[in-house]
mmCIF file with all atom_site columns, C-alpha atoms in Angstrom:
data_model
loop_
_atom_site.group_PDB
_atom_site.id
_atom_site.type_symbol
_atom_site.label_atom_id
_atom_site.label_alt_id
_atom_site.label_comp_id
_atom_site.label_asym_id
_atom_site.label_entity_id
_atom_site.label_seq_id
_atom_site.pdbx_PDB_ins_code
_atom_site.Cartn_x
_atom_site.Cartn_y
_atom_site.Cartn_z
_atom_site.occupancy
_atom_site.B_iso_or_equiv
_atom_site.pdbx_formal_charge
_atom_site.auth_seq_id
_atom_site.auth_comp_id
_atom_site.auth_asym_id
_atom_site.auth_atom_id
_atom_site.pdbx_PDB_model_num
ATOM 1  C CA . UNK A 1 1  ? 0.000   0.000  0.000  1.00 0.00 ? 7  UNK A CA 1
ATOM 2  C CA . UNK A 1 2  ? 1.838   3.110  -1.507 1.00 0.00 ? 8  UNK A CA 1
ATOM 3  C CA . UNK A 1 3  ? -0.951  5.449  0.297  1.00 0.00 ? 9  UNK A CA 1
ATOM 4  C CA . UNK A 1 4  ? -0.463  4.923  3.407  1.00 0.00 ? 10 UNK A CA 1
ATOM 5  C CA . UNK A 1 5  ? 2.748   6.352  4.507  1.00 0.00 ? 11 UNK A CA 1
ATOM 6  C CA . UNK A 1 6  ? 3.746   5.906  8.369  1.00 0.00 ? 12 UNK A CA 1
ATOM 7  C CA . UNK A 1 7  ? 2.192   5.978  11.799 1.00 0.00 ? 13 UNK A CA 1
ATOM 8  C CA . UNK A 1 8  ? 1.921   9.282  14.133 1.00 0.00 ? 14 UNK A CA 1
ATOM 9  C CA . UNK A 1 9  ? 3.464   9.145  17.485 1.00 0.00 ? 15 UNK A CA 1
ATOM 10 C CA . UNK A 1 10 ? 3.374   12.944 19.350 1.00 0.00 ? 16 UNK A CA 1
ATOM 11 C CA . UNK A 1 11 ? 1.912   13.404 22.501 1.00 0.00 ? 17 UNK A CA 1
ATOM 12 C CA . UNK A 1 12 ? -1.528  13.695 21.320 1.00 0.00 ? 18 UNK A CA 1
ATOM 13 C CA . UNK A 1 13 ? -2.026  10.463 19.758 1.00 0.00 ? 19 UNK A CA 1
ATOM 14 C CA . UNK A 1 14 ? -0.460  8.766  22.610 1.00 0.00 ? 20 UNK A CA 1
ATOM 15 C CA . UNK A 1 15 ? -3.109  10.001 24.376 1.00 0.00 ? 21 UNK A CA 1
ATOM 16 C CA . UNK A 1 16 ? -5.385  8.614  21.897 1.00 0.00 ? 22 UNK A CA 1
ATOM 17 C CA . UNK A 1 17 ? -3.969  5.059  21.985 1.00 0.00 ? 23 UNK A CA 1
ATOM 18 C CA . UNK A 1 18 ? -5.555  4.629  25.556 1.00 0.00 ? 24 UNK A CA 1
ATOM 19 C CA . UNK A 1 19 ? -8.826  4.541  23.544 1.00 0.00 ? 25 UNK A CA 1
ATOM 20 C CA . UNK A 1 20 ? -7.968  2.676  21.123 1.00 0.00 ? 26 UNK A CA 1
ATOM 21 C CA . UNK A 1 21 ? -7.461  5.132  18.001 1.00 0.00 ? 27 UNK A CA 1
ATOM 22 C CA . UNK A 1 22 ? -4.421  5.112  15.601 1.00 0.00 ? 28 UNK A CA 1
ATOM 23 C CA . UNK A 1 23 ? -3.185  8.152  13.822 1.00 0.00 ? 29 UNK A CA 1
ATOM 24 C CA . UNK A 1 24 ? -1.568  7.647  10.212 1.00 0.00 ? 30 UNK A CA 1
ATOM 25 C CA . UNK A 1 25 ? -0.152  10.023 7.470  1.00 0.00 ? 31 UNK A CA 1
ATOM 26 C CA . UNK A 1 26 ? -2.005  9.170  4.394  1.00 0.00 ? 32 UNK A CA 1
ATOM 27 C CA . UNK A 1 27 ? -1.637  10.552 0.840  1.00 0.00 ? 33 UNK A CA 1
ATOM 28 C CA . UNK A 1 28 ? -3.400  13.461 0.051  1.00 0.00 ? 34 UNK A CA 1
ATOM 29 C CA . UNK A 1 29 ? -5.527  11.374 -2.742 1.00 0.00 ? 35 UNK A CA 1
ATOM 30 C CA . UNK A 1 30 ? -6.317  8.622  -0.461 1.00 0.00 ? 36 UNK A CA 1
ATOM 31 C CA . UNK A 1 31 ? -10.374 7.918  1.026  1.00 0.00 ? 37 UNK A CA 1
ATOM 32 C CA . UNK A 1 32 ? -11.573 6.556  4.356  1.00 0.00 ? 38 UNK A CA 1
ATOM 33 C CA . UNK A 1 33 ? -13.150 3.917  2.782  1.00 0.00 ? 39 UNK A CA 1
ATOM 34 C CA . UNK A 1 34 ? -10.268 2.206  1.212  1.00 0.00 ? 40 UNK A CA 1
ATOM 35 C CA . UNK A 1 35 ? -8.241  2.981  4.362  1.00 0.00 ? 41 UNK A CA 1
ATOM 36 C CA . UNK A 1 36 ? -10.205 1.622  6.268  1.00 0.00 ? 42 UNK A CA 1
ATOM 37 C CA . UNK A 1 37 ? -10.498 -1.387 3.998  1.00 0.00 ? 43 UNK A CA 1
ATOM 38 C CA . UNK A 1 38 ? -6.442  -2.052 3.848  1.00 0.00 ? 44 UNK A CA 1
ATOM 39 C CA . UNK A 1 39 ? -6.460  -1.765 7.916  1.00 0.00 ? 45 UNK A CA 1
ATOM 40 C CA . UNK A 1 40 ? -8.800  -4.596 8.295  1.00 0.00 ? 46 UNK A CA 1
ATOM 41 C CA . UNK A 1 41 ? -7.340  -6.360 5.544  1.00 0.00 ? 47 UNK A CA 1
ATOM 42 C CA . UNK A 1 42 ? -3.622  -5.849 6.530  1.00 0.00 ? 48 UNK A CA 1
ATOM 43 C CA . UNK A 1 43 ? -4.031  -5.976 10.646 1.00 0.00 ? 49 UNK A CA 1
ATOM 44 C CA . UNK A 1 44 ? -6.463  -8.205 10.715 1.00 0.00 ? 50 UNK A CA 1
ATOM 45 C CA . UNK A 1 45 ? -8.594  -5.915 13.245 1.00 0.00 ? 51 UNK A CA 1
ATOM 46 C CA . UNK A 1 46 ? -12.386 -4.561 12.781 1.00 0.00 ? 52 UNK A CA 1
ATOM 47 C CA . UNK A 1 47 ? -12.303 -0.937 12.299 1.00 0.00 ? 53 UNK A CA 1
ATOM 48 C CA . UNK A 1 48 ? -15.288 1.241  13.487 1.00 0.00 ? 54 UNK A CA 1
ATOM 49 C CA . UNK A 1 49 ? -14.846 4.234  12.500 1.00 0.00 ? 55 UNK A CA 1
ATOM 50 C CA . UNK A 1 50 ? -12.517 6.729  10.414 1.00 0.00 ? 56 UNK A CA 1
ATOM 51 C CA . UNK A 1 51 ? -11.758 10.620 10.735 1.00 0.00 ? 57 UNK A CA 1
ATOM 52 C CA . UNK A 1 52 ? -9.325  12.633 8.672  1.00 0.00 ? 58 UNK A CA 1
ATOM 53 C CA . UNK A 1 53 ? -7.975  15.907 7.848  1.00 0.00 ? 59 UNK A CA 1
ATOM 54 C CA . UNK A 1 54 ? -5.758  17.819 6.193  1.00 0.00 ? 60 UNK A CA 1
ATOM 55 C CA . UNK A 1 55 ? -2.621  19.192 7.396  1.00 0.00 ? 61 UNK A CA 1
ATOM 56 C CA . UNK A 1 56 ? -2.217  22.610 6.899  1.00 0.00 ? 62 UNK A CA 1
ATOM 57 C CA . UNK A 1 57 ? 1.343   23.905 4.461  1.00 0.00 ? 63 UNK A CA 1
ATOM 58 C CA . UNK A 1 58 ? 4.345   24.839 6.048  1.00 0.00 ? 64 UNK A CA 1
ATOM 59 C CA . UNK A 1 59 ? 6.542   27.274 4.365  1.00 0.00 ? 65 UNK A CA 1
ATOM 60 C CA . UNK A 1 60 ? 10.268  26.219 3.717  1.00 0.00 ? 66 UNK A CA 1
ATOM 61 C CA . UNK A 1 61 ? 13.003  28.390 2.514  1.00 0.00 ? 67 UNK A CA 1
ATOM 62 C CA . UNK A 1 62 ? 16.351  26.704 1.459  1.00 0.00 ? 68 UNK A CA 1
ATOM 63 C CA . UNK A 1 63 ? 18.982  29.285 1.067  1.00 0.00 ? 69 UNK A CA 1
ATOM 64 C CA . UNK A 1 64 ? 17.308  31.714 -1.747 1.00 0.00 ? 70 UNK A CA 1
ATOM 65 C CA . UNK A 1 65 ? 14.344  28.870 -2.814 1.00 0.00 ? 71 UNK A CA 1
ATOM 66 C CA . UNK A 1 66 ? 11.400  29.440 -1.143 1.00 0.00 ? 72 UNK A CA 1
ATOM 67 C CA . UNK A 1 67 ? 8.758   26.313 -0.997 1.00 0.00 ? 73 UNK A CA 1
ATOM 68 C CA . UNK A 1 68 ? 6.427   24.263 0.931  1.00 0.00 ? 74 UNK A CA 1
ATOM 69 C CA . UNK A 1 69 ? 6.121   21.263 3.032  1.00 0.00 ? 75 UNK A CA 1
ATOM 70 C CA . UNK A 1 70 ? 5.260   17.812 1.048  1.00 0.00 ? 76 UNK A CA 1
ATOM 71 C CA . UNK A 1 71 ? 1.165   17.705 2.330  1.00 0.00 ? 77 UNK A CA 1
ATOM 72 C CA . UNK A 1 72 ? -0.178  14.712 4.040  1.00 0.00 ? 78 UNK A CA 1
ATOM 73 C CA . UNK A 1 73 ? -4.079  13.462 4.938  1.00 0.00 ? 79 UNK A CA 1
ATOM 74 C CA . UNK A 1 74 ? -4.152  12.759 8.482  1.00 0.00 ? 80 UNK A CA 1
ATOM 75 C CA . UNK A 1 75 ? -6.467  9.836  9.426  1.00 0.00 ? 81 UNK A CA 1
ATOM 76 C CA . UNK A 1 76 ? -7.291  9.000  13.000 1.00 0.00 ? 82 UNK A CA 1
ATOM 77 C CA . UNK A 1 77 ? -8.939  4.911  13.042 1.00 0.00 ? 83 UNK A CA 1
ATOM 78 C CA . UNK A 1 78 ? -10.456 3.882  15.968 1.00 0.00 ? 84 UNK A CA 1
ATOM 79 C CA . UNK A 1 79 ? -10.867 -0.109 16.790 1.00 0.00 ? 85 UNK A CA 1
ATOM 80 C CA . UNK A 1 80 ? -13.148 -2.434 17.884 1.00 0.00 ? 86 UNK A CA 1
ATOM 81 C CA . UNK A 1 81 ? -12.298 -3.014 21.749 1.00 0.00 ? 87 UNK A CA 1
ATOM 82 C CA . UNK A 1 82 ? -10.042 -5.869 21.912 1.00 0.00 ? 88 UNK A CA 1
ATOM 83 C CA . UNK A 1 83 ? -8.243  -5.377 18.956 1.00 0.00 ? 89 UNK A CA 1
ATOM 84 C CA . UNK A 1 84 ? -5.021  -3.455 18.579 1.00 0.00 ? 90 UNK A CA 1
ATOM 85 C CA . UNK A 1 85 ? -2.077  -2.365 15.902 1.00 0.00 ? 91 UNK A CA 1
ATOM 86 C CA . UNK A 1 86 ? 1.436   -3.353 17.013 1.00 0.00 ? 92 UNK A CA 1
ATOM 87 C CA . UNK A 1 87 ? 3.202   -0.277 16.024 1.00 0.00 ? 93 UNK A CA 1
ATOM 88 C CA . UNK A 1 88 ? 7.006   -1.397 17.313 1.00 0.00 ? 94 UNK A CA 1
ATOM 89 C CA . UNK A 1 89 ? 8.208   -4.988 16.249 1.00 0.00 ? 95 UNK A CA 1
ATOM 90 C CA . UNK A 1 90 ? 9.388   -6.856 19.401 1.00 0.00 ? 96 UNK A CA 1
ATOM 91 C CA . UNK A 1 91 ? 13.302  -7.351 17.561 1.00 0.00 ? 97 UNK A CA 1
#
């Protein structure tokens, strides 16, 4: 899955792991529905619902080149209780 790019650890969605929601950085062009799809598929959990939004650019200046932030779709996935995403491997 090219769309989904990597999981969101800050102090927020740590919070948010005590009930049971996972935060990812999506591409832009991705949908809930086939998020949520590739979760269930790929985790093997039941998903049961699916928020997102849009971070807002960042400006970025490189010496004289001025620019902007690559833009991600944030998506927030809460689980069915009992069900959870290992987001470290145990190596």
């Amino acid at each position: 899955m090219d769309q989904m790019k990597y999981p969101v650890l800050t102090e927020k969605t740590i919070r948010l792991l005590e009930k049971n929601q996972y935060s990812f950085d999506v591409s832009i062009d991705s949908n809930k529905t086939e998020i949520k799809k590739w979760i269930e598929l790929f985790f093997n959990v039941k998903v049961v619902n699916v928020n997102s939004h849009r971070l807002p650019k960042k400006k970025k200046k490189i010496g004289t080149i001025a620019g902007y932030t690559i833009r991600y779709k944030r998506m927030i996935i809460k689980l069915q209780s009992g069900y959870s995403i290992p987001l470290f491997s145990n190596k």
